[in-house]
Amino acid sequence: MTNAIEIHNLRYRAGKAFEIRDLELHVPHGAIYGFLGPNGSGKTTTMRLMLGLLRPLAGRITVLGDEIPRDVAHILGRVGFVPEQPHLDPILTVRETLAFHAAFYSTWDWSWAERLLRQFDLQDRQPFGRLSKGQKGKLMMLLALAQRPELLVLDEPTDGLDPVVRREVLSALLDYVSQRQATVFISSHLVHELERFCDWVGVMDDGRLITEVPMERFKNGIKRLRVSGAPRTPADGPFVVLAREPTNGSGETWLVRDWEPRMASYFDGPGVSLHEVIDLDLEDGFVELLRTFRGPRA
Amino acid sequence: MFRVMLYSQWKWSRLIVLLGSVAGFALPIISVQGAARADSSPLQAAELLRTVQSWGVLYPVLAATLGLLVAIASWTPDHRGRHVYALVLPVPRWRYVLLRFGAGALLLAAPITAVLVGALLASWSAAIPAGLQGYPVALAVRFALAVLVAFAVFFAVSAGTARTAGIVLALIGGVMLVQVIANVARVDLDLVGKLQLVVLNWPGPLAIFTGRWMLIDV
């Protein structure tokens, strides 16, 4: 499978406080890639770099087979982008905003736009500046979808929207993706939301990509184990111990990565026993991963 | 693309363009009002020239103001959106800037036309004393050039960030400060004068704004 987005050895610096170092990122064609990370971790900056809005200090970015920034205008014609903040002209009405946007995209689909306009219940004579946050979110998604892109780059598209609007926006997105087999690169703080439909996940913190794996592997690979009789320094195991905390008595709780059920045999030694394997959901896994990345305690 | 850009900028600049057009139309007519009255005797040539000249100061002021305001209005939607939307549109940046510039310049055609029409009407209705002549087309062409020069300068400055504008202002302020210090220290340095010569005298970039703006002249 080829990749819709490929980033190699990317380096970018914004002031003295923030830096992206040696970033490697791969988004397979047709994937829905959830991009997670705490505030200020570099998610928005990475997105802006991959769309040519910022110039990297070093590294290579390829989007849909073309190189950024060399082919940026050509690439942007095939990419739908929903930024974190709505950046449209506040005095243009919804209808005028659609006409403005449509003029720049040869692939613009008016009938699909009209359908989404009705579906999202947007008043076409209302100025963009007077729309509610939810309506703005819907319009941004409408613009990104009606240009029929091959790749959608969505920077927290449902942030601050109520659950009803969020569901409408995501349902339109998934509807489009299923029709067009488009690639989606989406960042969000709503980890549970991404868990439902993403098939790949990348986690970023402090300008570095901590992990990039298929969602199933991420969800199933991070476990909390209740063990007893474990040696103070465990031998190299088939999984990665991210953290270990003493419980009562000789018991301990381990947080492990890359866990598979067959690895239970690791605890078959004398005096050592594995009592319980606890599943973590994406949010727990994400939080634990960040906790251990920032200060490993194993 | 140009049509939607023009429409978007029209929404931001329409009040400026309308007021500028009214002012541009009225200015030549008002400047010859004394000479236009059929019931009174024609003004003496010298008096008419003095009146036309005194009103003529307002043409470069109007041109600079229009250029400044339309330039600011051209970039306002992009500045408000921190240029994110503009930068993700699938057009090369130079082309986007050209579209914005072209739309702004076209909108300025309205006040320029208003000056031309006003000047033609004023020349036609005024009782021009012998030895003097009306120059409505020349005045309108000069006004057009001045408006476009002002628009181009302010368009370039306001395309940048607040930091760019700050640097430009700091440079101007720095020159002024050096001049003031030189004056206080009684150093023989005429920086502002030299700069004025370079910028405001032909072939300086702002020479179009200086000199006499006469609708009626010898």
Short mmCIF file of C-alpha atoms in Angstrom, two decimals:
data_model
loop_
_atom_site.label_atom_id
_atom_site.label_comp_id
_atom_site.label_asym_id
_atom_site.label_seq_id
_atom_site.Cartn_x
_atom_site.Cartn_y
_atom_site.Cartn_z
CA MET A 1 0.00 0.00 0.00
CA THR A 2 1.39 3.43 -0.92
CA ASN A 3 1.12 6.35 1.43
CA ALA A 4 -1.05 9.41 0.95
CA ILE A 5 1.19 11.40 3.26
CA GLU A 6 4.85 10.72 3.92
CA ILE A 7 7.07 12.81 6.12
CA HIS A 8 10.78 12.08 6.55
CA ASN A 9 13.24 13.67 8.97
CA LEU A 10 11.14 16.77 9.30
CA ARG A 11 12.56 19.56 11.38
CA TYR A 12 10.84 22.82 12.23
CA ARG A 13 11.42 25.41 14.89
CA ALA A 14 9.05 28.13 16.11
CA GLY A 15 10.90 30.43 18.48
CA LYS A 16 13.08 28.98 21.20
CA ALA A 17 10.43 27.03 23.02
CA PHE A 18 9.01 24.72 20.35
CA GLU A 19 10.67 22.38 17.92
CA ILE A 20 9.64 19.44 15.76
CA ARG A 21 12.57 17.04 15.52
CA ASP A 22 13.18 14.25 13.02
CA LEU A 23 9.50 13.61 12.44
CA GLU A 24 8.65 10.46 10.49
CA LEU A 25 4.99 10.03 9.62
CA HIS A 26 3.21 7.74 7.16
CA VAL A 27 -0.49 7.86 6.35
CA PRO A 28 -1.58 4.96 4.12
CA HIS A 29 -3.89 5.64 1.15
CA GLY A 30 -7.52 5.19 2.15
CA ALA A 31 -6.77 5.21 5.87
CA ILE A 32 -8.56 7.25 8.51
CA TYR A 33 -5.63 8.37 10.55
CA GLY A 34 -6.27 9.77 14.02
CA PHE A 35 -3.63 12.23 15.11
CA LEU A 36 -3.54 12.52 18.87
CA GLY A 37 -1.55 14.68 21.21
CA PRO A 38 -1.97 17.16 24.05
CA ASN A 39 -2.28 20.91 23.47
CA GLY A 40 0.96 22.38 22.13
CA SER A 41 2.38 19.00 21.09
CA GLY A 42 2.75 20.11 17.45
CA LYS A 43 -0.32 18.63 15.76
CA THR A 44 -1.51 21.85 14.13
CA THR A 45 2.06 22.80 13.18
CA THR A 46 2.55 19.40 11.53
CA MET A 47 -0.67 19.86 9.56
CA ARG A 48 0.37 23.35 8.47
CA LEU A 49 3.74 22.00 7.38
CA MET A 50 2.15 19.25 5.33
CA LEU A 51 -0.08 21.81 3.56
CA GLY A 52 2.80 24.16 2.79
CA LEU A 53 1.61 26.89 5.14
CA LEU A 54 4.92 26.73 6.97
CA ARG A 55 8.42 26.05 5.66
CA PRO A 56 10.40 23.28 7.38
CA LEU A 57 14.07 23.70 8.27
CA ALA A 58 14.84 20.25 6.95
CA GLY A 59 13.14 17.07 5.81
CA ARG A 60 10.84 15.91 3.05
CA ILE A 61 7.05 16.00 2.83
CA THR A 62 5.15 14.12 0.14
CA VAL A 63 1.38 14.46 -0.14
CA LEU A 64 -0.59 12.37 -2.67
CA GLY A 65 2.66 11.59 -4.45
CA ASP A 66 3.73 15.21 -4.92
CA GLU A 67 6.25 17.14 -2.96
CA ILE A 68 5.59 20.05 -0.62
CA PRO A 69 6.33 22.92 -1.12
CA ARG A 70 7.28 22.43 -4.81
CA ASP A 71 3.82 21.25 -5.97
CA VAL A 72 1.78 22.94 -3.28
CA ALA A 73 -0.88 24.54 -5.50
CA HIS A 74 -1.48 21.26 -7.35
CA ILE A 75 -1.70 19.31 -4.07
CA LEU A 76 -4.06 21.81 -2.45
CA GLY A 77 -6.49 21.31 -5.32
CA ARG A 78 -6.85 17.68 -4.18
CA VAL A 79 -6.96 18.31 -0.42
CA GLY A 80 -9.89 19.41 1.71
CA PHE A 81 -8.78 21.24 4.83
CA VAL A 82 -10.78 22.10 7.92
CA PRO A 83 -8.66 24.32 10.17
CA GLU A 84 -8.91 24.50 13.93
CA GLN A 85 -10.42 28.00 13.76
CA PRO A 86 -12.88 29.03 11.05
CA HIS A 87 -10.97 31.46 8.84
CA LEU A 88 -13.58 32.48 6.29
CA ASP A 89 -14.60 35.97 5.24
CA PRO A 90 -17.11 37.07 7.91
CA ILE A 91 -19.18 39.37 5.70
CA LEU A 92 -19.83 36.90 2.89
CA THR A 93 -23.08 34.98 3.21
CA VAL A 94 -23.13 31.18 3.20
CA ARG A 95 -24.12 31.16 -0.48
CA GLU A 96 -21.40 33.70 -1.38
CA THR A 97 -18.83 31.70 0.58
CA LEU A 98 -19.73 28.59 -1.42
CA ALA A 99 -19.44 30.53 -4.70
CA PHE A 100 -16.08 31.98 -3.65
CA HIS A 101 -14.70 28.57 -2.70
CA ALA A 102 -16.15 26.82 -5.76
CA ALA A 103 -14.37 29.23 -8.10
CA PHE A 104 -11.00 27.86 -6.98
CA TYR A 105 -11.75 24.12 -7.31
CA SER A 106 -12.24 22.41 -10.65
CA THR A 107 -13.64 19.35 -8.84
CA TRP A 108 -16.32 21.32 -6.97
CA ASP A 109 -19.64 19.46 -6.89
CA TRP A 110 -22.60 21.87 -6.64
CA SER A 111 -25.26 19.19 -6.31
CA TRP A 112 -23.39 17.58 -3.42
CA ALA A 113 -22.92 21.04 -1.87
CA GLU A 114 -26.65 21.78 -2.15
CA ARG A 115 -27.46 18.43 -0.57
CA LEU A 116 -25.12 19.09 2.35
CA LEU A 117 -26.52 22.61 2.70
CA ARG A 118 -29.99 21.13 3.23
CA GLN A 119 -28.70 18.27 5.36
CA PHE A 120 -26.84 20.69 7.65
CA ASP A 121 -29.80 23.07 7.70
CA LEU A 122 -27.69 26.13 6.85
CA GLN A 123 -29.40 29.38 5.84
CA ASP A 124 -27.70 30.46 2.64
CA ARG A 125 -28.36 34.19 3.14
CA GLN A 126 -26.78 34.37 6.56
CA PRO A 127 -23.32 36.00 6.77
CA PHE A 128 -20.57 33.67 7.93
CA GLY A 129 -19.69 36.01 10.80
CA ARG A 130 -23.18 35.62 12.29
CA LEU A 131 -23.27 31.83 12.24
CA SER A 132 -23.10 29.89 15.49
CA LYS A 133 -20.03 27.79 16.24
CA GLY A 134 -21.87 24.65 15.20
CA GLN A 135 -23.03 26.19 11.92
CA LYS A 136 -19.51 27.38 11.18
CA GLY A 137 -18.20 23.89 11.81
CA LYS A 138 -20.79 22.44 9.45
CA LEU A 139 -19.98 24.98 6.74
CA MET A 140 -16.25 24.30 7.01
CA MET A 141 -16.90 20.58 6.59
CA LEU A 142 -19.29 21.26 3.70
CA LEU A 143 -16.60 23.28 1.88
CA ALA A 144 -14.01 20.56 2.42
CA LEU A 145 -16.32 17.78 1.21
CA ALA A 146 -17.98 19.49 -1.77
CA GLN A 147 -14.64 20.01 -3.48
CA ARG A 148 -14.45 16.18 -3.60
CA PRO A 149 -10.91 15.84 -2.27
CA GLU A 150 -8.72 12.75 -2.31
CA LEU A 151 -7.36 13.68 1.09
CA LEU A 152 -9.06 15.41 4.00
CA VAL A 153 -6.91 17.14 6.60
CA LEU A 154 -9.09 17.95 9.57
CA ASP A 155 -7.71 19.88 12.53
CA GLU A 156 -10.08 19.26 15.41
CA PRO A 157 -13.14 19.68 13.19
CA THR A 158 -15.63 18.88 15.93
CA ASP A 159 -13.95 20.76 18.77
CA GLY A 160 -16.51 22.72 20.75
CA LEU A 161 -19.50 21.37 18.83
CA ASP A 162 -22.46 19.87 20.61
CA PRO A 163 -22.99 16.11 20.28
CA VAL A 164 -25.81 16.45 17.73
CA VAL A 165 -23.82 18.69 15.39
CA ARG A 166 -20.73 16.53 15.94
CA ARG A 167 -22.62 13.47 14.87
CA GLU A 168 -24.01 15.22 11.75
CA VAL A 169 -20.56 16.44 10.71
CA LEU A 170 -18.89 13.08 11.26
CA SER A 171 -21.66 11.19 9.54
CA ALA A 172 -21.28 13.38 6.42
CA LEU A 173 -17.54 12.78 6.56
CA LEU A 174 -17.86 9.01 6.85
CA ASP A 175 -20.50 8.97 4.13
CA TYR A 176 -18.07 10.72 1.79
CA VAL A 177 -15.13 8.53 2.76
CA SER A 178 -17.10 5.36 2.11
CA GLN A 179 -18.15 6.64 -1.34
CA ARG A 180 -14.82 8.00 -2.45
CA GLN A 181 -12.28 5.89 -0.51
CA ALA A 182 -10.61 9.15 0.44
CA THR A 183 -7.83 9.36 3.00
CA VAL A 184 -8.55 11.24 6.21
CA PHE A 185 -5.98 12.76 8.53
CA ILE A 186 -7.84 13.98 11.60
CA SER A 187 -6.72 15.42 14.89
CA SER A 188 -9.03 15.64 17.86
CA HIS A 189 -9.07 15.89 21.62
CA LEU A 190 -12.11 13.65 21.66
CA VAL A 191 -10.22 10.40 21.83
CA HIS A 192 -13.36 8.26 22.13
CA GLU A 193 -14.64 9.78 18.91
CA LEU A 194 -11.52 8.79 16.98
CA GLU A 195 -11.60 5.32 18.50
CA ARG A 196 -14.90 4.66 16.74
CA PHE A 197 -13.77 5.15 13.16
CA CYS A 198 -10.00 5.56 12.81
CA ASP A 199 -7.96 2.66 11.54
CA TRP A 200 -4.58 4.20 12.21
CA VAL A 201 -3.37 6.28 15.11
CA GLY A 202 -0.35 8.52 15.60
CA VAL A 203 0.48 10.09 18.94
CA MET A 204 2.54 13.24 19.17
CA ASP A 205 4.05 14.95 22.18
CA ASP A 206 6.56 17.76 22.50
CA GLY A 207 7.22 17.89 18.76
CA ARG A 208 7.91 14.16 18.45
CA LEU A 209 5.82 11.28 17.19
CA ILE A 210 5.73 8.76 20.02
CA THR A 211 3.94 6.03 18.16
CA GLU A 212 2.27 5.30 14.82
CA VAL A 213 0.37 2.01 14.61
CA PRO A 214 -2.89 0.54 13.33
CA MET A 215 -5.69 1.37 15.75
CA GLU A 216 -6.40 -2.26 16.65
CA ARG A 217 -2.80 -2.84 17.59
CA PHE A 218 -2.73 0.30 19.68
CA LYS A 219 -5.93 -0.55 21.49
CA ASN A 220 -5.11 -4.21 22.04
CA GLY A 221 -1.41 -3.76 22.67
CA ILE A 222 -1.54 -1.53 25.74
CA LYS A 223 -2.57 -3.45 28.86
CA ARG A 224 -2.44 -3.16 32.59
CA LEU A 225 -1.19 -6.40 34.17
CA ARG A 226 -1.64 -7.43 37.80
CA VAL A 227 1.35 -9.60 38.68
CA SER A 228 2.97 -10.91 41.82
CA GLY A 229 6.40 -12.27 42.66
CA ALA A 230 8.04 -10.41 39.79
CA PRO A 231 11.78 -9.77 40.09
CA ARG A 232 12.88 -6.21 40.85
CA THR A 233 14.57 -5.99 37.44
CA PRO A 234 12.59 -8.07 34.96
CA ALA A 235 14.46 -9.87 32.20
CA ASP A 236 13.93 -8.68 28.63
CA GLY A 237 10.40 -9.69 27.77
CA PRO A 238 8.53 -9.87 24.49
CA PHE A 239 6.57 -6.73 25.48
CA VAL A 240 7.65 -3.26 26.62
CA VAL A 241 7.08 -2.35 30.26
CA LEU A 242 6.05 1.29 30.30
CA ALA A 243 5.47 1.61 34.05
CA ARG A 244 5.26 -0.54 37.19
CA GLU A 245 3.58 0.43 40.41
CA PRO A 246 3.49 -1.57 43.67
CA THR A 247 0.09 -2.58 44.93
CA ASN A 248 -0.47 -4.33 48.30
CA GLY A 249 1.91 -7.07 49.41
CA SER A 250 4.26 -8.36 46.75
CA GLY A 251 1.84 -7.45 43.98
CA GLU A 252 2.52 -4.96 41.24
CA THR A 253 0.64 -3.31 38.41
CA TRP A 254 2.51 -3.16 35.12
CA LEU A 255 1.64 -1.00 32.21
CA VAL A 256 2.86 -2.75 29.06
CA ARG A 257 2.94 -2.07 25.35
CA ASP A 258 2.90 -4.55 22.41
CA TRP A 259 1.07 -7.15 24.49
CA GLU A 260 -0.30 -10.33 22.92
CA PRO A 261 -2.18 -13.10 24.79
CA ARG A 262 0.51 -15.72 24.10
CA MET A 263 2.94 -13.58 26.11
CA ALA A 264 1.25 -14.74 29.34
CA SER A 265 3.76 -17.59 29.30
CA TYR A 266 6.42 -15.06 30.26
CA PHE A 267 5.04 -15.25 33.81
CA ASP A 268 5.25 -19.05 34.01
CA GLY A 269 8.44 -19.00 36.15
CA PRO A 270 8.55 -20.17 39.80
CA GLY A 271 6.91 -17.76 42.25
CA VAL A 272 5.79 -15.39 39.50
CA SER A 273 2.17 -15.20 38.50
CA LEU A 274 -0.01 -13.13 36.27
CA HIS A 275 -3.38 -12.54 37.95
CA GLU A 276 -5.19 -10.31 35.54
CA VAL A 277 -4.84 -8.63 32.16
CA ILE A 278 -6.86 -5.39 32.09
CA ASP A 279 -7.90 -3.86 28.77
CA LEU A 280 -7.42 -0.14 28.36
CA ASP A 281 -9.53 1.93 26.00
CA LEU A 282 -7.90 4.36 23.59
CA GLU A 283 -8.10 7.28 26.00
CA ASP A 284 -6.52 5.34 28.88
CA GLY A 285 -3.87 3.98 26.53
CA PHE A 286 -3.20 7.48 25.19
CA VAL A 287 -2.91 9.00 28.67
CA GLU A 288 -0.66 6.22 29.94
CA LEU A 289 1.52 6.42 26.84
CA LEU A 290 2.01 10.15 27.35
CA ARG A 291 2.65 9.67 31.08
CA THR A 292 5.38 7.15 30.45
CA PHE A 293 6.87 9.08 27.54
CA ARG A 294 7.27 12.16 29.70
CA GLY A 295 8.73 10.29 32.70
CA PRO A 296 9.37 6.56 32.39
CA ARG A 297 9.05 4.82 35.68
CA ALA A 298 9.77 1.25 34.65
CA MET B 1 -11.84 33.45 -9.82
CA PHE B 2 -11.43 37.16 -10.50
CA ARG B 3 -15.19 37.69 -10.40
CA VAL B 4 -15.58 36.20 -6.91
CA MET B 5 -12.51 38.07 -5.70
CA LEU B 6 -13.91 41.32 -7.07
CA TYR B 7 -17.26 40.67 -5.41
CA SER B 8 -15.63 39.87 -2.07
CA GLN B 9 -13.57 43.06 -2.18
CA TRP B 10 -16.56 45.09 -3.32
CA LYS B 11 -18.37 44.05 -0.14
CA TRP B 12 -15.48 45.31 1.97
CA SER B 13 -14.79 48.52 0.01
CA ARG B 14 -18.18 49.62 -1.29
CA LEU B 15 -18.66 52.45 1.21
CA ILE B 16 -15.14 53.77 0.56
CA VAL B 17 -15.62 53.52 -3.22
CA LEU B 18 -19.04 55.20 -3.09
CA LEU B 19 -17.91 58.07 -0.86
CA GLY B 20 -14.71 58.43 -2.90
CA SER B 21 -16.72 58.59 -6.11
CA VAL B 22 -19.05 61.24 -4.72
CA ALA B 23 -16.07 63.29 -3.52
CA GLY B 24 -14.24 62.75 -6.82
CA PHE B 25 -17.28 63.90 -8.81
CA ALA B 26 -18.01 66.90 -6.58
CA LEU B 27 -14.46 68.23 -6.25
CA PRO B 28 -13.97 69.56 -9.83
CA ILE B 29 -17.47 71.00 -9.89
CA ILE B 30 -17.05 72.81 -6.58
CA SER B 31 -13.62 74.08 -7.61
CA VAL B 32 -15.10 76.11 -10.49
CA GLN B 33 -18.37 77.01 -8.86
CA GLY B 34 -17.71 80.75 -8.88
CA ALA B 35 -16.93 80.61 -12.58
CA ALA B 36 -19.90 78.45 -13.37
CA ARG B 37 -22.53 80.90 -12.22
CA ALA B 38 -24.17 82.22 -15.34
CA ASP B 39 -25.80 85.18 -13.58
CA SER B 40 -22.54 86.63 -12.28
CA SER B 41 -19.74 88.08 -14.33
CA PRO B 42 -16.83 85.74 -15.09
CA LEU B 43 -14.08 85.73 -12.47
CA GLN B 44 -10.89 87.34 -13.37
CA ALA B 45 -8.36 84.81 -14.72
CA ALA B 46 -5.98 85.19 -11.77
CA GLU B 47 -8.78 84.80 -9.24
CA LEU B 48 -10.08 81.69 -11.01
CA LEU B 49 -6.62 80.15 -11.10
CA ARG B 50 -6.17 80.85 -7.39
CA THR B 51 -9.50 79.21 -6.57
CA VAL B 52 -8.83 76.16 -8.77
CA GLN B 53 -5.37 75.80 -7.25
CA SER B 54 -6.63 75.99 -3.68
CA TRP B 55 -9.16 73.23 -4.36
CA GLY B 56 -6.51 71.31 -6.31
CA VAL B 57 -4.69 70.43 -3.07
CA LEU B 58 -7.53 68.04 -2.31
CA TYR B 59 -6.98 65.79 -5.37
CA PRO B 60 -3.74 64.17 -4.14
CA VAL B 61 -5.22 63.95 -0.63
CA LEU B 62 -8.27 62.17 -2.02
CA ALA B 63 -6.08 59.91 -4.19
CA ALA B 64 -3.85 58.93 -1.25
CA THR B 65 -6.81 58.35 1.07
CA LEU B 66 -8.62 56.19 -1.49
CA GLY B 67 -5.45 54.20 -2.23
CA LEU B 68 -4.83 53.64 1.48
CA LEU B 69 -8.39 52.62 2.40
CA VAL B 70 -8.97 50.34 -0.59
CA ALA B 71 -5.57 48.69 -0.01
CA ILE B 72 -6.42 48.02 3.63
CA ALA B 73 -9.89 46.73 2.68
CA SER B 74 -8.32 44.42 0.06
CA TRP B 75 -6.39 42.52 2.72
CA THR B 76 -8.86 42.76 5.60
CA PRO B 77 -10.57 39.37 5.08
CA ASP B 78 -7.20 37.63 4.85
CA HIS B 79 -5.74 39.45 7.85
CA ARG B 80 -8.81 38.54 9.90
CA GLY B 81 -8.37 34.88 8.97
CA ARG B 82 -4.62 35.10 9.60
CA HIS B 83 -4.15 34.20 5.91
CA VAL B 84 -4.86 30.52 6.59
CA TYR B 85 -7.81 30.27 4.20
CA ALA B 86 -6.00 32.18 1.45
CA LEU B 87 -2.90 30.02 1.77
CA VAL B 88 -4.76 26.74 1.40
CA LEU B 89 -6.50 27.78 -1.81
CA PRO B 90 -5.08 25.88 -4.78
CA VAL B 91 -3.51 28.85 -6.56
CA PRO B 92 0.09 30.01 -6.56
CA ARG B 93 0.59 32.81 -4.07
CA TRP B 94 1.73 35.32 -6.69
CA ARG B 95 -1.52 34.72 -8.56
CA TYR B 96 -3.63 35.20 -5.45
CA VAL B 97 -1.87 38.52 -4.74
CA LEU B 98 -2.40 39.54 -8.35
CA LEU B 99 -6.12 38.73 -8.09
CA ARG B 100 -6.45 40.83 -4.94
CA PHE B 101 -4.47 43.68 -6.53
CA GLY B 102 -6.45 43.54 -9.76
CA ALA B 103 -9.77 43.58 -7.94
CA GLY B 104 -8.73 46.57 -5.80
CA ALA B 105 -7.42 48.46 -8.83
CA LEU B 106 -10.64 47.81 -10.74
CA LEU B 107 -12.76 49.09 -7.85
CA LEU B 108 -10.74 52.31 -7.94
CA ALA B 109 -11.93 52.84 -11.52
CA ALA B 110 -15.22 54.16 -10.09
CA PRO B 111 -13.78 57.23 -8.28
CA ILE B 112 -11.38 57.82 -11.19
CA THR B 113 -14.31 57.85 -13.61
CA ALA B 114 -16.20 60.12 -11.22
CA VAL B 115 -13.32 62.62 -11.28
CA LEU B 116 -13.27 62.48 -15.10
CA VAL B 117 -17.04 63.02 -15.38
CA GLY B 118 -16.98 65.76 -12.73
CA ALA B 119 -14.05 67.46 -14.44
CA LEU B 120 -15.71 67.30 -17.89
CA LEU B 121 -18.95 68.72 -16.48
CA ALA B 122 -17.11 71.45 -14.59
CA SER B 123 -15.07 72.47 -17.67
CA TRP B 124 -18.17 72.48 -19.81
CA SER B 125 -20.31 74.50 -17.42
CA ALA B 126 -17.65 77.02 -16.33
CA ALA B 127 -17.25 80.35 -18.05
CA ILE B 128 -13.52 80.12 -18.66
CA PRO B 129 -11.86 83.49 -19.28
CA ALA B 130 -9.91 83.99 -22.47
CA GLY B 131 -6.32 82.73 -22.28
CA LEU B 132 -7.23 79.87 -19.93
CA GLN B 133 -8.12 76.29 -20.81
CA GLY B 134 -9.75 73.31 -19.12
CA TYR B 135 -7.76 70.08 -18.75
CA PRO B 136 -10.33 67.54 -17.50
CA VAL B 137 -8.78 64.47 -19.13
CA ALA B 138 -5.24 65.33 -18.04
CA LEU B 139 -6.48 65.92 -14.48
CA ALA B 140 -8.34 62.59 -14.45
CA VAL B 141 -5.33 60.70 -15.84
CA ARG B 142 -3.09 62.27 -13.21
CA PHE B 143 -5.63 61.42 -10.50
CA ALA B 144 -5.76 57.82 -11.80
CA LEU B 145 -1.97 57.51 -11.64
CA ALA B 146 -1.85 58.98 -8.14
CA VAL B 147 -4.60 56.67 -6.89
CA LEU B 148 -2.87 53.62 -8.37
CA VAL B 149 0.54 54.62 -6.96
CA ALA B 150 -0.99 55.11 -3.48
CA PHE B 151 -2.91 51.85 -3.79
CA ALA B 152 0.21 49.93 -4.88
CA VAL B 153 2.34 51.32 -2.04
CA PHE B 154 -0.24 50.71 0.68
CA PHE B 155 -1.23 47.35 -0.83
CA ALA B 156 2.38 46.20 -0.53
CA VAL B 157 2.72 47.50 3.03
CA SER B 158 -0.60 46.11 4.25
CA ALA B 159 0.08 42.73 2.63
CA GLY B 160 2.67 42.16 5.31
CA THR B 161 2.20 41.45 8.96
CA ALA B 162 1.92 44.05 11.70
CA ARG B 163 5.65 43.46 12.14
CA THR B 164 6.35 44.57 8.54
CA ALA B 165 4.26 47.70 9.05
CA GLY B 166 6.15 48.26 12.32
CA ILE B 167 9.50 48.02 10.52
CA VAL B 168 8.40 50.55 7.88
CA LEU B 169 7.14 52.94 10.58
CA ALA B 170 10.29 52.42 12.64
CA LEU B 171 12.43 53.29 9.60
CA ILE B 172 10.49 56.51 9.01
CA GLY B 173 10.58 57.30 12.74
CA GLY B 174 14.31 56.56 12.82
CA VAL B 175 15.02 59.06 10.03
CA MET B 176 12.93 61.70 11.81
CA LEU B 177 14.72 61.05 15.09
CA VAL B 178 18.15 61.33 13.50
CA GLN B 179 17.06 64.63 11.95
CA VAL B 180 15.79 65.98 15.28
CA ILE B 181 19.00 64.93 17.06
CA ALA B 182 21.09 66.50 14.28
CA ASN B 183 19.11 69.75 14.58
CA VAL B 184 19.50 69.85 18.37
CA ALA B 185 23.23 69.12 18.09
CA ARG B 186 23.49 71.79 15.36
CA VAL B 187 24.98 69.27 12.94
CA ASP B 188 24.67 70.24 9.29
CA LEU B 189 22.53 67.31 8.19
CA ASP B 190 19.34 67.59 6.12
CA LEU B 191 18.22 63.98 5.95
CA VAL B 192 14.50 64.71 5.64
CA GLY B 193 15.09 67.30 2.94
CA LYS B 194 17.24 64.90 0.91
CA LEU B 195 14.71 62.15 1.33
CA GLN B 196 11.95 64.52 0.22
CA LEU B 197 13.97 65.39 -2.88
CA VAL B 198 14.47 61.74 -3.77
CA VAL B 199 10.90 60.63 -3.09
CA LEU B 200 8.79 63.63 -4.05
CA ASN B 201 10.73 65.12 -6.97
CA TRP B 202 10.66 63.68 -10.47
CA PRO B 203 11.50 60.83 -11.09
CA GLY B 204 10.78 59.94 -7.45
CA PRO B 205 7.99 57.40 -6.84
CA LEU B 206 5.67 59.92 -5.18
CA ALA B 207 6.34 62.86 -7.52
CA ILE B 208 2.85 62.43 -8.96
CA PHE B 209 1.38 63.82 -5.73
CA THR B 210 3.30 67.08 -5.81
CA GLY B 211 3.00 70.15 -8.02
CA ARG B 212 -0.13 71.97 -9.13
CA TRP B 213 -3.36 70.02 -9.71
CA MET B 214 -5.19 72.37 -12.05
CA LEU B 215 -8.47 71.69 -13.79
CA ILE B 216 -8.18 75.09 -15.48
CA ASP B 217 -4.81 76.52 -16.33
CA VAL B 218 -3.07 78.66 -18.89
#
